[in-house]
mmCIF file of N, CA and C in Angstrom:
data_model
loop_
_atom_site.group_PDB
_atom_site.id
_atom_site.type_symbol
_atom_site.label_atom_id
_atom_site.label_comp_id
_atom_site.label_asym_id
_atom_site.label_seq_id
_atom_site.Cartn_x
_atom_site.Cartn_y
_atom_site.Cartn_z
ATOM 1 N N UNK A 1 135.945 157.524 -109.440
ATOM 2 C CA UNK A 1 136.673 156.274 -109.493
ATOM 3 C C UNK A 1 137.296 156.009 -108.128
ATOM 4 N N UNK A 2 136.976 154.844 -107.577
ATOM 5 C CA UNK A 2 137.550 154.487 -106.283
ATOM 6 C C UNK A 2 138.830 153.667 -106.423
ATOM 7 N N UNK A 3 138.863 152.832 -107.465
ATOM 8 C CA UNK A 3 140.025 151.960 -107.676
ATOM 9 C C UNK A 3 139.986 151.495 -109.117
ATOM 10 N N UNK A 4 141.173 151.223 -109.674
ATOM 11 C CA UNK A 4 141.233 150.739 -111.060
ATOM 12 C C UNK A 4 142.546 150.025 -111.298
ATOM 13 N N UNK A 5 142.479 149.009 -112.134
ATOM 14 C CA UNK A 5 143.675 148.422 -112.728
ATOM 15 C C UNK A 5 143.334 148.161 -114.189
ATOM 16 N N UNK A 6 144.148 147.454 -114.914
ATOM 17 C CA UNK A 6 143.890 147.217 -116.325
ATOM 18 C C UNK A 6 142.755 146.246 -116.588
ATOM 19 N N UNK A 7 142.315 145.538 -115.558
ATOM 20 C CA UNK A 7 141.287 144.503 -115.695
ATOM 21 C C UNK A 7 139.878 145.018 -115.409
ATOM 22 N N UNK A 8 139.758 145.848 -114.358
ATOM 23 C CA UNK A 8 138.436 146.357 -113.972
ATOM 24 C C UNK A 8 138.586 147.645 -113.171
ATOM 25 N N UNK A 9 137.441 148.249 -112.884
ATOM 26 C CA UNK A 9 137.441 149.472 -112.077
ATOM 27 C C UNK A 9 136.292 149.406 -111.084
ATOM 28 N N UNK A 10 136.419 150.178 -110.007
ATOM 29 C CA UNK A 10 135.380 150.295 -108.985
ATOM 30 C C UNK A 10 134.951 151.745 -108.952
ATOM 31 N N UNK A 11 133.648 151.972 -109.099
ATOM 32 C CA UNK A 11 133.112 153.330 -109.071
ATOM 33 C C UNK A 11 132.054 153.429 -107.978
ATOM 34 N N UNK A 12 131.960 154.617 -107.415
ATOM 35 C CA UNK A 12 130.891 154.946 -106.474
ATOM 36 C C UNK A 12 129.759 155.516 -107.305
ATOM 37 N N UNK A 13 128.571 154.936 -107.200
ATOM 38 C CA UNK A 13 127.466 155.280 -108.090
ATOM 39 C C UNK A 13 126.995 156.719 -107.908
ATOM 40 N N UNK A 14 126.942 157.217 -106.695
ATOM 41 C CA UNK A 14 126.497 158.591 -106.478
ATOM 42 C C UNK A 14 124.990 158.721 -106.353
ATOM 43 N N UNK A 15 124.351 157.736 -105.767
ATOM 44 C CA UNK A 15 122.907 157.748 -105.549
ATOM 45 C C UNK A 15 122.643 158.291 -104.142
ATOM 46 N N UNK A 16 121.885 159.369 -104.030
ATOM 47 C CA UNK A 16 121.630 159.995 -102.724
ATOM 48 C C UNK A 16 120.937 159.037 -101.758
ATOM 49 N N UNK A 17 120.087 158.157 -102.267
ATOM 50 C CA UNK A 17 119.413 157.176 -101.411
ATOM 51 C C UNK A 17 120.347 156.048 -100.986
ATOM 52 N N UNK A 18 121.357 155.792 -101.795
ATOM 53 C CA UNK A 18 122.291 154.686 -101.546
ATOM 54 C C UNK A 18 123.725 155.177 -101.720
ATOM 55 N N UNK A 19 124.226 155.969 -100.771
ATOM 56 C CA UNK A 19 125.565 156.546 -100.922
ATOM 57 C C UNK A 19 126.687 155.508 -100.865
ATOM 58 N N UNK A 20 126.370 154.286 -100.425
ATOM 59 C CA UNK A 20 127.367 153.217 -100.379
ATOM 60 C C UNK A 20 127.025 152.163 -101.436
ATOM 61 N N UNK A 21 126.775 152.615 -102.657
ATOM 62 C CA UNK A 21 126.434 151.774 -103.800
ATOM 63 C C UNK A 21 127.601 151.872 -104.776
ATOM 64 N N UNK A 22 128.267 150.752 -104.993
ATOM 65 C CA UNK A 22 129.415 150.707 -105.899
ATOM 66 C C UNK A 22 129.136 149.784 -107.078
ATOM 67 N N UNK A 23 129.885 149.996 -108.141
ATOM 68 C CA UNK A 23 129.883 149.074 -109.270
ATOM 69 C C UNK A 23 131.313 148.638 -109.533
ATOM 70 N N UNK A 24 131.465 147.358 -109.815
ATOM 71 C CA UNK A 24 132.732 146.805 -110.267
ATOM 72 C C UNK A 24 132.527 146.492 -111.748
ATOM 73 N N UNK A 25 133.276 147.185 -112.606
ATOM 74 C CA UNK A 25 133.048 147.124 -114.055
ATOM 75 C C UNK A 25 134.274 146.536 -114.739
ATOM 76 N N UNK A 26 134.061 145.476 -115.492
ATOM 77 C CA UNK A 26 135.138 144.870 -116.260
ATOM 78 C C UNK A 26 135.612 145.845 -117.333
ATOM 79 N N UNK A 27 136.914 145.915 -117.577
ATOM 80 C CA UNK A 27 137.463 146.866 -118.550
ATOM 81 C C UNK A 27 137.088 146.491 -119.987
ATOM 82 N N UNK A 28 137.195 145.219 -120.312
ATOM 83 C CA UNK A 28 136.860 144.836 -121.693
ATOM 84 C C UNK A 28 135.396 144.439 -121.782
ATOM 85 N N UNK A 29 134.876 144.465 -122.967
ATOM 86 C CA UNK A 29 133.453 144.186 -123.134
ATOM 87 C C UNK A 29 133.188 142.687 -123.266
ATOM 88 N N UNK A 30 132.504 142.149 -122.272
ATOM 89 C CA UNK A 30 131.928 140.805 -122.344
ATOM 90 C C UNK A 30 130.540 140.894 -121.720
ATOM 91 N N UNK A 31 129.694 139.948 -122.056
ATOM 92 C CA UNK A 31 128.316 139.986 -121.593
ATOM 93 C C UNK A 31 128.089 139.207 -120.300
ATOM 94 N N UNK A 32 128.759 138.073 -120.149
ATOM 95 C CA UNK A 32 128.442 137.154 -119.053
ATOM 96 C C UNK A 32 129.702 136.677 -118.336
ATOM 97 N N UNK A 33 129.527 136.222 -117.095
ATOM 98 C CA UNK A 33 130.645 135.683 -116.317
ATOM 99 C C UNK A 33 131.288 134.505 -117.031
ATOM 100 N N UNK A 34 130.501 133.688 -117.714
ATOM 101 C CA UNK A 34 131.063 132.518 -118.388
ATOM 102 C C UNK A 34 131.812 132.877 -119.665
ATOM 103 N N UNK A 35 131.832 134.156 -120.045
ATOM 104 C CA UNK A 35 132.704 134.611 -121.133
ATOM 105 C C UNK A 35 134.139 134.757 -120.649
ATOM 106 N N UNK A 36 134.331 134.728 -119.332
ATOM 107 C CA UNK A 36 135.662 134.824 -118.733
ATOM 108 C C UNK A 36 136.194 133.427 -118.460
ATOM 109 N N UNK A 37 137.523 133.287 -118.486
ATOM 110 C CA UNK A 37 138.083 132.001 -118.071
ATOM 111 C C UNK A 37 138.084 131.944 -116.538
ATOM 112 N N UNK A 38 138.403 130.807 -115.983
ATOM 113 C CA UNK A 38 138.311 130.597 -114.539
ATOM 114 C C UNK A 38 139.163 131.588 -113.749
ATOM 115 N N UNK A 39 140.359 131.871 -114.220
ATOM 116 C CA UNK A 39 141.238 132.807 -113.507
ATOM 117 C C UNK A 39 140.658 134.220 -113.534
ATOM 118 N N UNK A 40 140.084 134.621 -114.657
ATOM 119 C CA UNK A 40 139.476 135.944 -114.750
ATOM 120 C C UNK A 40 138.236 136.045 -113.860
ATOM 121 N N UNK A 41 137.434 134.993 -113.815
ATOM 122 C CA UNK A 41 136.262 135.000 -112.930
ATOM 123 C C UNK A 41 136.705 135.160 -111.484
ATOM 124 N N UNK A 42 137.740 134.419 -111.099
ATOM 125 C CA UNK A 42 138.244 134.509 -109.728
ATOM 126 C C UNK A 42 138.788 135.911 -109.445
ATOM 127 N N UNK A 43 139.485 136.481 -110.394
ATOM 128 C CA UNK A 43 140.047 137.828 -110.215
ATOM 129 C C UNK A 43 138.944 138.864 -110.055
ATOM 130 N N UNK A 44 137.904 138.781 -110.893
ATOM 131 C CA UNK A 44 136.804 139.732 -110.798
ATOM 132 C C UNK A 44 136.073 139.585 -109.469
ATOM 133 N N UNK A 45 135.830 138.351 -109.066
ATOM 134 C CA UNK A 45 135.112 138.148 -107.800
ATOM 135 C C UNK A 45 135.961 138.569 -106.610
ATOM 136 N N UNK A 46 137.273 138.470 -106.702
ATOM 137 C CA UNK A 46 138.135 138.957 -105.624
ATOM 138 C C UNK A 46 137.944 140.460 -105.438
ATOM 139 N N UNK A 47 137.767 141.191 -106.535
ATOM 140 C CA UNK A 47 137.519 142.630 -106.432
ATOM 141 C C UNK A 47 136.133 142.876 -105.839
ATOM 142 N N UNK A 48 135.131 142.145 -106.310
ATOM 143 C CA UNK A 48 133.773 142.289 -105.756
ATOM 144 C C UNK A 48 133.802 142.044 -104.245
ATOM 145 N N UNK A 49 134.461 140.982 -103.830
ATOM 146 C CA UNK A 49 134.507 140.653 -102.395
ATOM 147 C C UNK A 49 135.302 141.691 -101.607
ATOM 148 N N UNK A 50 136.337 142.257 -102.195
ATOM 149 C CA UNK A 50 137.103 143.313 -101.519
ATOM 150 C C UNK A 50 136.232 144.547 -101.316
ATOM 151 N N UNK A 51 135.440 144.901 -102.322
ATOM 152 C CA UNK A 51 134.538 146.047 -102.199
ATOM 153 C C UNK A 51 133.502 145.770 -101.121
ATOM 154 N N UNK A 52 132.933 144.568 -101.132
ATOM 155 C CA UNK A 52 131.959 144.216 -100.088
ATOM 156 C C UNK A 52 132.580 144.345 -98.704
ATOM 157 N N UNK A 53 133.754 143.789 -98.524
ATOM 158 C CA UNK A 53 134.418 143.837 -97.208
ATOM 159 C C UNK A 53 134.708 145.274 -96.784
ATOM 160 N N UNK A 54 135.178 146.084 -97.726
ATOM 161 C CA UNK A 54 135.477 147.487 -97.404
ATOM 162 C C UNK A 54 134.212 148.240 -97.017
ATOM 163 N N UNK A 55 133.118 148.021 -97.741
ATOM 164 C CA UNK A 55 131.853 148.681 -97.398
ATOM 165 C C UNK A 55 131.350 148.221 -96.036
ATOM 166 N N UNK A 56 131.466 146.940 -95.755
ATOM 167 C CA UNK A 56 131.015 146.440 -94.446
ATOM 168 C C UNK A 56 131.775 147.112 -93.313
ATOM 169 N N UNK A 57 133.077 147.272 -93.474
ATOM 170 C CA UNK A 57 133.878 147.933 -92.446
ATOM 171 C C UNK A 57 133.605 149.427 -92.386
ATOM 172 N N UNK A 58 133.449 150.044 -93.542
ATOM 173 C CA UNK A 58 133.357 151.505 -93.639
ATOM 174 C C UNK A 58 132.000 152.050 -93.203
ATOM 175 N N UNK A 59 130.903 151.383 -93.588
ATOM 176 C CA UNK A 59 129.577 151.940 -93.301
ATOM 177 C C UNK A 59 128.715 151.068 -92.397
ATOM 178 N N UNK A 60 129.158 149.876 -92.073
ATOM 179 C CA UNK A 60 128.447 148.978 -91.155
ATOM 180 C C UNK A 60 126.971 148.789 -91.529
ATOM 181 N N UNK A 61 126.700 148.263 -92.721
ATOM 182 C CA UNK A 61 125.318 148.092 -93.160
ATOM 183 C C UNK A 61 124.637 146.931 -92.442
ATOM 184 N N UNK A 62 123.320 146.890 -92.569
ATOM 185 C CA UNK A 62 122.550 145.764 -92.035
ATOM 186 C C UNK A 62 122.663 144.545 -92.949
ATOM 187 N N UNK A 63 122.870 144.798 -94.241
ATOM 188 C CA UNK A 63 122.954 143.717 -95.225
ATOM 189 C C UNK A 63 123.712 144.223 -96.437
ATOM 190 N N UNK A 64 124.350 143.314 -97.154
ATOM 191 C CA UNK A 64 125.005 143.640 -98.419
ATOM 192 C C UNK A 64 124.257 142.949 -99.549
ATOM 193 N N UNK A 65 124.098 143.657 -100.663
ATOM 194 C CA UNK A 65 123.506 143.074 -101.869
ATOM 195 C C UNK A 65 124.553 143.057 -102.967
ATOM 196 N N UNK A 66 124.674 141.922 -103.633
ATOM 197 C CA UNK A 66 125.541 141.760 -104.794
ATOM 198 C C UNK A 66 124.659 141.354 -105.963
ATOM 199 N N UNK A 67 124.826 142.003 -107.099
ATOM 200 C CA UNK A 67 124.013 141.664 -108.261
ATOM 201 C C UNK A 67 124.791 141.906 -109.539
ATOM 202 N N UNK A 68 124.623 140.999 -110.479
ATOM 203 C CA UNK A 68 125.145 141.180 -111.826
ATOM 204 C C UNK A 68 123.972 140.989 -112.769
ATOM 205 N N UNK A 69 123.382 142.089 -113.182
ATOM 206 C CA UNK A 69 122.174 142.023 -113.998
ATOM 207 C C UNK A 69 122.507 142.292 -115.462
ATOM 208 N N UNK A 70 122.809 143.522 -115.776
ATOM 209 C CA UNK A 70 123.212 143.861 -117.128
ATOM 210 C C UNK A 70 122.130 143.722 -118.175
ATOM 211 N N UNK A 71 120.865 143.766 -117.782
ATOM 212 C CA UNK A 71 119.793 143.655 -118.768
ATOM 213 C C UNK A 71 119.723 144.891 -119.651
ATOM 214 N N UNK A 72 119.877 146.060 -119.054
ATOM 215 C CA UNK A 72 119.820 147.311 -119.820
ATOM 216 C C UNK A 72 121.143 147.590 -120.528
ATOM 217 N N UNK A 73 122.241 147.269 -119.851
ATOM 218 C CA UNK A 73 123.575 147.470 -120.425
ATOM 219 C C UNK A 73 124.287 146.118 -120.386
ATOM 220 N N UNK A 74 124.339 145.384 -121.503
ATOM 221 C CA UNK A 74 124.920 144.035 -121.493
ATOM 222 C C UNK A 74 126.449 144.044 -121.491
ATOM 223 N N UNK A 75 126.999 144.680 -120.474
ATOM 224 C CA UNK A 75 128.442 144.735 -120.253
ATOM 225 C C UNK A 75 128.662 144.231 -118.836
ATOM 226 N N UNK A 76 129.530 143.254 -118.677
ATOM 227 C CA UNK A 76 129.708 142.608 -117.380
ATOM 228 C C UNK A 76 130.115 143.608 -116.302
ATOM 229 N N UNK A 77 129.298 143.689 -115.276
ATOM 230 C CA UNK A 77 129.580 144.522 -114.115
ATOM 231 C C UNK A 77 128.804 143.971 -112.928
ATOM 232 N N UNK A 78 129.280 144.282 -111.745
ATOM 233 C CA UNK A 78 128.639 143.859 -110.499
ATOM 234 C C UNK A 78 128.219 145.080 -109.704
ATOM 235 N N UNK A 79 127.032 145.019 -109.133
ATOM 236 C CA UNK A 79 126.546 146.034 -108.198
ATOM 237 C C UNK A 79 126.862 145.527 -106.794
ATOM 238 N N UNK A 80 127.461 146.368 -105.980
ATOM 239 C CA UNK A 80 127.780 146.039 -104.589
ATOM 240 C C UNK A 80 127.138 147.146 -103.751
ATOM 241 N N UNK A 81 126.068 146.781 -103.039
ATOM 242 C CA UNK A 81 125.211 147.791 -102.417
ATOM 243 C C UNK A 81 125.079 147.533 -100.919
ATOM 244 N N UNK A 82 125.496 148.504 -100.128
ATOM 245 C CA UNK A 82 125.279 148.446 -98.677
ATOM 246 C C UNK A 82 123.821 148.809 -98.410
ATOM 247 N N UNK A 83 123.126 147.957 -97.656
ATOM 248 C CA UNK A 83 121.704 148.156 -97.390
ATOM 249 C C UNK A 83 121.466 148.365 -95.896
ATOM 250 N N UNK A 84 120.442 149.148 -95.611
ATOM 251 C CA UNK A 84 120.069 149.463 -94.239
ATOM 252 C C UNK A 84 118.568 149.235 -94.065
ATOM 253 N N UNK A 85 118.168 148.797 -92.896
ATOM 254 C CA UNK A 85 116.748 148.501 -92.647
ATOM 255 C C UNK A 85 115.836 149.689 -92.900
ATOM 256 N N UNK A 86 116.378 150.901 -92.794
ATOM 257 C CA UNK A 86 115.543 152.088 -92.996
ATOM 258 C C UNK A 86 115.720 152.712 -94.380
ATOM 259 N N UNK A 87 116.394 152.007 -95.318
ATOM 260 C CA UNK A 87 116.512 152.599 -96.647
ATOM 261 C C UNK A 87 115.168 152.511 -97.386
ATOM 262 N N UNK A 88 115.046 153.220 -98.463
ATOM 263 C CA UNK A 88 113.757 153.383 -99.152
ATOM 264 C C UNK A 88 113.128 152.077 -99.606
ATOM 265 N N UNK A 89 113.927 151.077 -99.927
ATOM 266 C CA UNK A 89 113.396 149.867 -100.534
ATOM 267 C C UNK A 89 113.470 148.627 -99.657
ATOM 268 N N UNK A 90 114.190 148.690 -98.563
ATOM 269 C CA UNK A 90 114.409 147.512 -97.718
ATOM 270 C C UNK A 90 113.083 146.929 -97.244
ATOM 271 N N UNK A 91 112.884 145.641 -97.308
ATOM 272 C CA UNK A 91 113.820 144.572 -97.658
ATOM 273 C C UNK A 91 113.851 144.226 -99.144
ATOM 274 N N UNK A 92 113.111 144.930 -99.969
ATOM 275 C CA UNK A 92 113.082 144.654 -101.411
ATOM 276 C C UNK A 92 114.380 145.137 -102.072
ATOM 277 N N UNK A 93 114.625 144.706 -103.298
ATOM 278 C CA UNK A 93 115.789 145.202 -104.034
ATOM 279 C C UNK A 93 115.689 146.706 -104.278
ATOM 280 N N UNK A 94 116.815 147.345 -104.505
ATOM 281 C CA UNK A 94 116.814 148.791 -104.734
ATOM 282 C C UNK A 94 116.079 149.167 -106.009
ATOM 283 N N UNK A 95 115.848 148.224 -106.893
ATOM 284 C CA UNK A 95 115.162 148.488 -108.157
ATOM 285 C C UNK A 95 113.652 148.285 -108.043
ATOM 286 N N UNK A 96 113.169 147.835 -106.911
ATOM 287 C CA UNK A 96 111.732 147.595 -106.706
ATOM 288 C C UNK A 96 111.032 148.903 -106.322
ATOM 289 N N UNK A 97 109.740 148.813 -106.119
ATOM 290 C CA UNK A 97 108.979 149.970 -105.649
ATOM 291 C C UNK A 97 109.442 150.340 -104.241
ATOM 292 N N UNK A 98 109.527 151.633 -103.996
ATOM 293 C CA UNK A 98 109.956 152.111 -102.676
ATOM 294 C C UNK A 98 108.962 151.667 -101.603
ATOM 295 N N UNK A 99 109.481 151.332 -100.450
ATOM 296 C CA UNK A 99 108.679 150.910 -99.306
ATOM 297 C C UNK A 99 108.363 152.071 -98.370
ATOM 298 N N UNK A 100 109.141 153.145 -98.473
ATOM 299 C CA UNK A 100 108.977 154.292 -97.571
ATOM 300 C C UNK A 100 109.544 155.532 -98.247
ATOM 301 N N UNK A 101 109.260 156.684 -97.670
ATOM 302 C CA UNK A 101 109.803 157.921 -98.231
ATOM 303 C C UNK A 101 111.302 157.976 -97.980
ATOM 304 N N UNK A 102 111.919 158.852 -98.681
ATOM 305 C CA UNK A 102 113.372 158.978 -98.597
ATOM 306 C C UNK A 102 113.803 159.333 -97.185
ATOM 307 N N UNK A 103 114.762 158.613 -96.698
ATOM 308 C CA UNK A 103 115.339 158.895 -95.395
ATOM 309 C C UNK A 103 116.708 159.520 -95.571
ATOM 310 N N UNK A 104 117.289 159.951 -94.497
ATOM 311 C CA UNK A 104 118.619 160.557 -94.555
ATOM 312 C C UNK A 104 119.668 159.477 -94.383
ATOM 313 N N UNK A 105 120.660 159.499 -95.231
ATOM 314 C CA UNK A 105 121.815 158.614 -95.100
ATOM 315 C C UNK A 105 123.041 159.471 -95.334
ATOM 316 N N UNK A 106 123.965 159.448 -94.408
ATOM 317 C CA UNK A 106 125.176 160.263 -94.523
ATOM 318 C C UNK A 106 125.984 159.844 -95.747
ATOM 319 N N UNK A 107 126.597 160.793 -96.422
ATOM 320 C CA UNK A 107 127.419 160.442 -97.582
ATOM 321 C C UNK A 107 128.648 159.639 -97.166
ATOM 322 N N UNK A 108 129.153 158.890 -98.103
ATOM 323 C CA UNK A 108 130.359 158.097 -97.891
ATOM 324 C C UNK A 108 131.562 158.947 -98.276
ATOM 325 N N UNK A 109 132.623 158.851 -97.508
ATOM 326 C CA UNK A 109 133.859 159.549 -97.832
ATOM 327 C C UNK A 109 134.597 158.734 -98.899
ATOM 328 N N UNK A 110 134.596 159.192 -100.146
ATOM 329 C CA UNK A 110 135.211 158.403 -101.218
ATOM 330 C C UNK A 110 136.685 158.098 -100.985
ATOM 331 N N UNK A 111 137.423 159.021 -100.424
ATOM 332 C CA UNK A 111 138.861 158.787 -100.196
ATOM 333 C C UNK A 111 139.074 157.670 -99.182
ATOM 334 N N UNK A 112 138.299 157.682 -98.109
ATOM 335 C CA UNK A 112 138.427 156.617 -97.100
ATOM 336 C C UNK A 112 138.002 155.274 -97.665
ATOM 337 N N UNK A 113 136.907 155.277 -98.454
ATOM 338 C CA UNK A 113 136.448 154.032 -99.050
ATOM 339 C C UNK A 113 137.464 153.513 -100.060
ATOM 340 N N UNK A 114 138.014 154.385 -100.866
ATOM 341 C CA UNK A 114 139.041 153.978 -101.838
ATOM 342 C C UNK A 114 140.249 153.365 -101.142
ATOM 343 N N UNK A 115 140.670 153.959 -100.039
ATOM 344 C CA UNK A 115 141.801 153.423 -99.284
ATOM 345 C C UNK A 115 141.456 152.051 -98.704
ATOM 346 N N UNK A 116 140.232 151.894 -98.222
ATOM 347 C CA UNK A 116 139.804 150.606 -97.668
ATOM 348 C C UNK A 116 139.787 149.524 -98.742
ATOM 349 N N UNK A 117 139.294 149.874 -99.925
ATOM 350 C CA UNK A 117 139.272 148.907 -101.031
ATOM 351 C C UNK A 117 140.698 148.542 -101.433
ATOM 352 N N UNK A 118 141.543 149.540 -101.596
ATOM 353 C CA UNK A 118 142.931 149.296 -101.993
ATOM 354 C C UNK A 118 143.651 148.403 -100.987
ATOM 355 N N UNK A 119 143.347 148.584 -99.704
ATOM 356 C CA UNK A 119 144.018 147.776 -98.675
ATOM 357 C C UNK A 119 143.611 146.305 -98.757
ATOM 358 N N UNK A 120 142.457 146.031 -99.349
ATOM 359 C CA UNK A 120 141.992 144.645 -99.472
ATOM 360 C C UNK A 120 142.431 143.987 -100.762
ATOM 361 N N UNK A 121 142.943 144.792 -101.661
ATOM 362 C CA UNK A 121 143.433 144.249 -102.933
ATOM 363 C C UNK A 121 144.941 144.249 -102.927
#
């Protein structure tokens, strides 16, 4: 857990290929963004944007990916993924077929990332 309040939490996924892959997960169960009222949507997106900003500063990616899919798990959550030109799937989504063999990516320091996220919230 990188950050949490009563509304949502931010977790580091722990994927060796994507060490800067986070999820922002709503605390209560809803399926879609439009199940939230306008203030809740704004609050959730403020957390998503804070995570994106913290990852950009912390790991300096080539690109950021934001996705809210939830097809397998219909619980509202956002994927916030730092992407690099040499990652396994770039330029395709991380869920697509790999474009190259696994490369080395240094792990993210969870404490530093958590502090960066907290400073933006």
